[in-house]
């Protein structure tokens, strides 16, 4: 979503993005002229008249599970966004019985919070696991 | 899911759902209002509609039409910016 019109979105997709992504952008490119939606989400920069790089993870109930906002010159890490969605999906599928520790990726161990784990995380989770 | 819209000369716009624009007189209170509206994790995302370009068509997208699915909503400064 940006403040550009749908016509500009079409031109950008058809003339540039479709040369980077086969068959063009697969998801809807949303237009927010005037930044009304961006204002509600807290990412519209009134002075610059544009939206900052806000990224919101919204779950199937419409609940915001996470967000990240960057100023324009630094691009996002798409893999990290996907990792976060996978982590939230795992937590949701476990009905909250599992949690994903720092550095978790699909396939890595999760934690099962409860009375038995209090003070025992150091036994099952090592700091190296945040970085591998 | 998304309803197709006709491409006319008027630029289609969307906006938050279920909120009327604030009256002119309340302009001075606006910053306070915005603080209240800050997005918080664990709370409902504000619903909105927005015109969109999707696979060759102009459509109208409503966030609440995606209930039941995971949504990654991304804002960016503008088309043809470099990052």
Short mmCIF file of C-alpha atoms in Angstrom, two decimals:
data_model
loop_
_atom_site.label_atom_id
_atom_site.label_comp_id
_atom_site.label_asym_id
_atom_site.label_seq_id
_atom_site.Cartn_x
_atom_site.Cartn_y
_atom_site.Cartn_z
CA UNK A 1 0.00 0.00 0.00
CA UNK A 2 1.27 3.44 -0.93
CA UNK A 3 -0.17 6.87 -1.71
CA UNK A 4 0.18 6.18 -5.46
CA UNK A 5 -2.94 5.73 -7.57
CA UNK A 6 -3.93 2.33 -8.95
CA UNK A 7 -2.91 3.66 -12.38
CA UNK A 8 0.66 4.24 -11.22
CA UNK A 9 0.61 0.80 -9.54
CA UNK A 10 -0.32 -0.69 -12.92
CA UNK A 11 2.50 1.11 -14.69
CA UNK A 12 5.05 0.11 -12.06
CA UNK A 13 3.93 -3.52 -12.12
CA UNK A 14 3.68 -3.78 -15.90
CA UNK A 15 6.88 -1.91 -16.77
CA UNK A 16 9.29 -2.72 -13.98
CA UNK A 17 8.15 -5.22 -11.32
CA UNK A 18 6.97 -7.79 -13.87
CA UNK A 19 10.58 -7.85 -15.12
CA UNK A 20 11.73 -8.87 -11.62
CA UNK A 21 8.84 -11.20 -10.71
CA UNK A 22 7.50 -13.61 -13.33
CA UNK A 23 3.85 -12.81 -14.17
CA UNK A 24 3.99 -9.67 -12.02
CA UNK A 25 2.98 -8.97 -8.46
CA UNK A 26 0.66 -11.76 -7.24
CA UNK A 27 -1.03 -9.80 -4.43
CA UNK A 28 -3.21 -6.65 -4.58
CA UNK A 29 -1.25 -3.38 -4.79
CA UNK A 30 -3.32 -1.06 -2.60
CA UNK A 31 -3.73 2.67 -3.13
CA UNK A 32 -4.05 5.07 -0.20
CA UNK A 33 -4.37 8.54 -1.71
CA UNK A 34 -4.12 11.13 1.05
CA UNK A 35 -2.69 8.58 3.48
CA UNK A 36 -5.99 8.02 5.31
CA UNK A 37 -5.35 4.34 6.00
CA UNK A 38 -1.67 4.97 6.71
CA UNK A 39 -2.64 7.58 9.28
CA UNK A 40 -4.82 5.08 11.14
CA UNK A 41 -1.94 2.58 11.12
CA UNK A 42 0.53 5.26 12.27
CA UNK A 43 2.79 5.06 9.22
CA UNK A 44 1.79 8.16 7.24
CA UNK A 45 4.46 10.86 7.29
CA UNK A 46 2.49 14.10 6.89
CA UNK A 47 5.58 16.22 6.25
CA UNK A 48 6.84 14.05 3.41
CA UNK A 49 3.35 13.14 2.20
CA UNK A 50 4.29 9.46 1.93
CA UNK A 51 4.00 6.28 3.95
CA UNK A 52 6.96 4.78 5.77
CA UNK A 53 7.92 1.11 5.48
CA UNK A 54 5.33 -0.31 7.87
CA UNK A 55 4.67 -4.05 7.91
CA UNK A 56 1.81 -5.55 9.91
CA UNK A 57 1.13 -9.23 10.59
CA UNK A 58 -2.62 -9.69 11.00
CA UNK A 59 -3.96 -13.08 12.12
CA UNK A 60 -7.13 -14.85 10.88
CA UNK A 61 -9.17 -13.11 13.62
CA UNK A 62 -8.02 -9.68 12.40
CA UNK A 63 -5.69 -9.20 15.38
CA UNK A 64 -2.36 -7.43 14.87
CA UNK A 65 0.30 -9.88 16.07
CA UNK A 66 3.33 -7.82 15.13
CA UNK A 67 4.58 -4.86 13.20
CA UNK A 68 7.78 -3.18 12.08
CA UNK A 69 8.23 0.33 10.71
CA UNK A 70 11.37 1.54 8.91
CA UNK A 71 12.24 4.91 7.42
CA UNK A 72 12.35 4.88 3.60
CA UNK A 73 16.04 4.23 2.75
CA UNK A 74 16.30 0.79 4.39
CA UNK A 75 14.47 -2.17 2.87
CA UNK A 76 12.80 -4.96 4.77
CA UNK A 77 13.95 -8.51 5.37
CA UNK A 78 11.24 -10.61 3.76
CA UNK A 79 12.62 -13.85 5.20
CA UNK A 80 12.25 -12.43 8.70
CA UNK A 81 8.63 -11.46 8.02
CA UNK A 82 7.91 -14.98 6.77
CA UNK A 83 9.69 -16.48 9.79
CA UNK A 84 7.51 -14.41 12.12
CA UNK A 85 4.32 -15.49 10.35
CA UNK A 86 5.45 -19.15 10.64
CA UNK A 87 6.14 -18.64 14.35
CA UNK A 88 2.74 -17.04 14.98
CA UNK A 89 1.08 -19.84 13.02
CA UNK A 90 2.83 -22.46 15.16
CA UNK A 91 1.76 -20.71 18.37
CA UNK A 92 -1.81 -20.45 17.12
CA UNK A 93 -1.94 -24.10 16.03
CA UNK A 94 -0.67 -25.14 19.47
CA UNK A 95 -3.44 -23.01 21.02
CA UNK A 96 -0.78 -21.10 22.92
CA UNK A 97 0.78 -24.17 24.56
CA UNK A 98 4.06 -23.62 22.68
CA UNK A 99 6.25 -20.55 22.35
CA UNK A 100 9.13 -19.89 19.97
CA UNK A 101 12.39 -18.79 21.62
CA UNK A 102 14.77 -16.20 20.18
CA UNK A 103 16.25 -17.36 16.88
CA UNK A 104 13.53 -19.94 16.29
CA UNK A 105 13.08 -21.18 12.75
CA UNK A 106 10.76 -23.94 11.46
CA UNK A 107 12.12 -27.30 12.63
CA UNK A 108 13.88 -25.91 15.66
CA UNK A 109 12.75 -26.64 19.21
CA UNK A 110 9.94 -24.72 20.83
CA UNK A 111 9.34 -24.05 24.51
CA UNK A 112 6.32 -25.26 26.45
CA UNK A 113 5.78 -22.61 29.10
CA UNK A 114 4.51 -23.87 32.43
CA UNK A 115 5.46 -24.30 36.08
CA UNK A 116 8.09 -26.95 35.26
CA UNK A 117 9.96 -24.63 32.90
CA UNK A 118 10.36 -21.76 35.35
CA UNK A 119 14.07 -21.25 35.99
CA UNK A 120 14.91 -24.21 33.72
CA UNK A 121 15.11 -22.55 30.34
CA UNK A 122 18.93 -22.53 30.63
CA UNK A 123 18.85 -26.34 30.64
CA UNK A 124 16.97 -26.68 27.36
CA UNK A 125 17.87 -23.53 25.44
CA UNK A 126 21.39 -22.21 24.80
CA UNK A 127 22.27 -18.68 23.67
CA UNK A 128 24.02 -20.11 20.56
CA UNK A 129 20.55 -21.13 19.37
CA UNK A 130 19.63 -17.47 18.94
CA UNK A 131 22.29 -17.08 16.27
CA UNK A 132 22.39 -20.32 14.26
CA UNK B 1 -13.52 -11.63 -2.78
CA UNK B 2 -12.59 -8.20 -4.12
CA UNK B 3 -15.13 -6.34 -6.19
CA UNK B 4 -13.87 -5.02 -9.54
CA UNK B 5 -14.08 -1.26 -10.08
CA UNK B 6 -14.36 0.71 -13.29
CA UNK B 7 -11.36 2.82 -14.25
CA UNK B 8 -12.72 6.31 -14.71
CA UNK B 9 -11.14 9.73 -14.62
CA UNK B 10 -11.87 10.15 -10.93
CA UNK B 11 -9.14 8.69 -8.79
CA UNK B 12 -10.73 6.01 -6.58
CA UNK B 13 -10.02 6.26 -2.88
CA UNK B 14 -10.67 4.15 0.17
CA UNK B 15 -10.37 4.74 3.88
CA UNK B 16 -11.06 3.38 7.32
CA UNK B 17 -14.36 1.52 7.66
CA UNK B 18 -16.97 2.70 10.13
CA UNK B 19 -15.45 6.07 10.91
CA UNK B 20 -16.85 9.38 9.77
CA UNK B 21 -14.33 12.13 9.00
CA UNK B 22 -13.72 14.36 12.02
CA UNK B 23 -15.46 17.75 11.93
CA UNK B 24 -13.31 20.80 11.04
CA UNK B 25 -13.65 22.28 14.51
CA UNK B 26 -11.92 19.35 16.18
CA UNK B 27 -8.68 19.92 14.27
CA UNK B 28 -6.81 21.06 17.37
CA UNK B 29 -7.72 17.87 19.21
CA UNK B 30 -6.47 15.73 16.36
CA UNK B 31 -3.05 14.81 17.80
CA UNK B 32 -4.69 13.48 20.96
CA UNK B 33 -7.08 11.43 18.88
CA UNK B 34 -4.17 9.94 16.96
CA UNK B 35 -2.47 8.84 20.16
CA UNK B 36 -5.60 6.88 21.05
CA UNK B 37 -5.60 5.26 17.64
CA UNK B 38 -2.04 3.90 17.89
CA UNK B 39 -1.84 0.33 16.68
CA UNK B 40 -1.16 -2.15 19.46
CA UNK B 41 -0.19 -5.77 19.14
CA UNK B 42 -2.86 -8.12 20.41
CA UNK B 43 -5.61 -5.73 19.35
CA UNK B 44 -7.86 -5.64 16.31
CA UNK B 45 -6.44 -4.10 13.14
CA UNK B 46 -8.60 -1.15 12.01
CA UNK B 47 -10.72 -2.20 9.04
CA UNK B 48 -10.36 -0.29 5.78
CA UNK B 49 -11.22 -0.39 2.11
CA UNK B 50 -8.78 0.58 -0.60
CA UNK B 51 -8.71 0.52 -4.38
CA UNK B 52 -6.07 -1.81 -5.74
CA UNK B 53 -4.41 -3.10 -8.87
CA UNK B 54 -4.43 -6.90 -8.89
CA UNK B 55 -3.47 -9.14 -11.81
CA UNK B 56 -4.54 -6.78 -14.55
CA UNK B 57 -7.71 -5.52 -12.87
CA UNK B 58 -8.71 -2.60 -10.69
CA UNK B 59 -10.50 -3.94 -7.62
CA UNK B 60 -11.70 -2.76 -4.23
CA UNK B 61 -10.07 -4.52 -1.30
CA UNK B 62 -11.49 -4.63 2.22
CA UNK B 63 -9.29 -5.87 5.06
CA UNK B 64 -12.16 -7.67 6.80
CA UNK B 65 -12.74 -9.78 3.66
CA UNK B 66 -9.50 -11.54 4.64
CA UNK B 67 -10.74 -12.71 8.05
CA UNK B 68 -9.79 -16.40 8.29
CA UNK B 69 -6.48 -15.79 6.52
CA UNK B 70 -3.11 -14.47 7.58
CA UNK B 71 -2.46 -11.00 6.17
CA UNK B 72 0.87 -9.27 5.67
CA UNK B 73 0.04 -5.60 5.15
CA UNK B 74 2.98 -3.58 3.84
CA UNK B 75 3.22 0.17 3.40
CA UNK B 76 6.01 1.79 1.36
CA UNK B 77 6.92 5.34 0.34
CA UNK B 78 6.07 5.12 -3.32
CA UNK B 79 6.10 3.34 -6.65
CA UNK B 80 9.42 3.57 -8.51
CA UNK B 81 11.32 4.36 -5.32
CA UNK B 82 14.44 2.31 -5.27
CA UNK B 83 14.47 0.10 -2.18
#
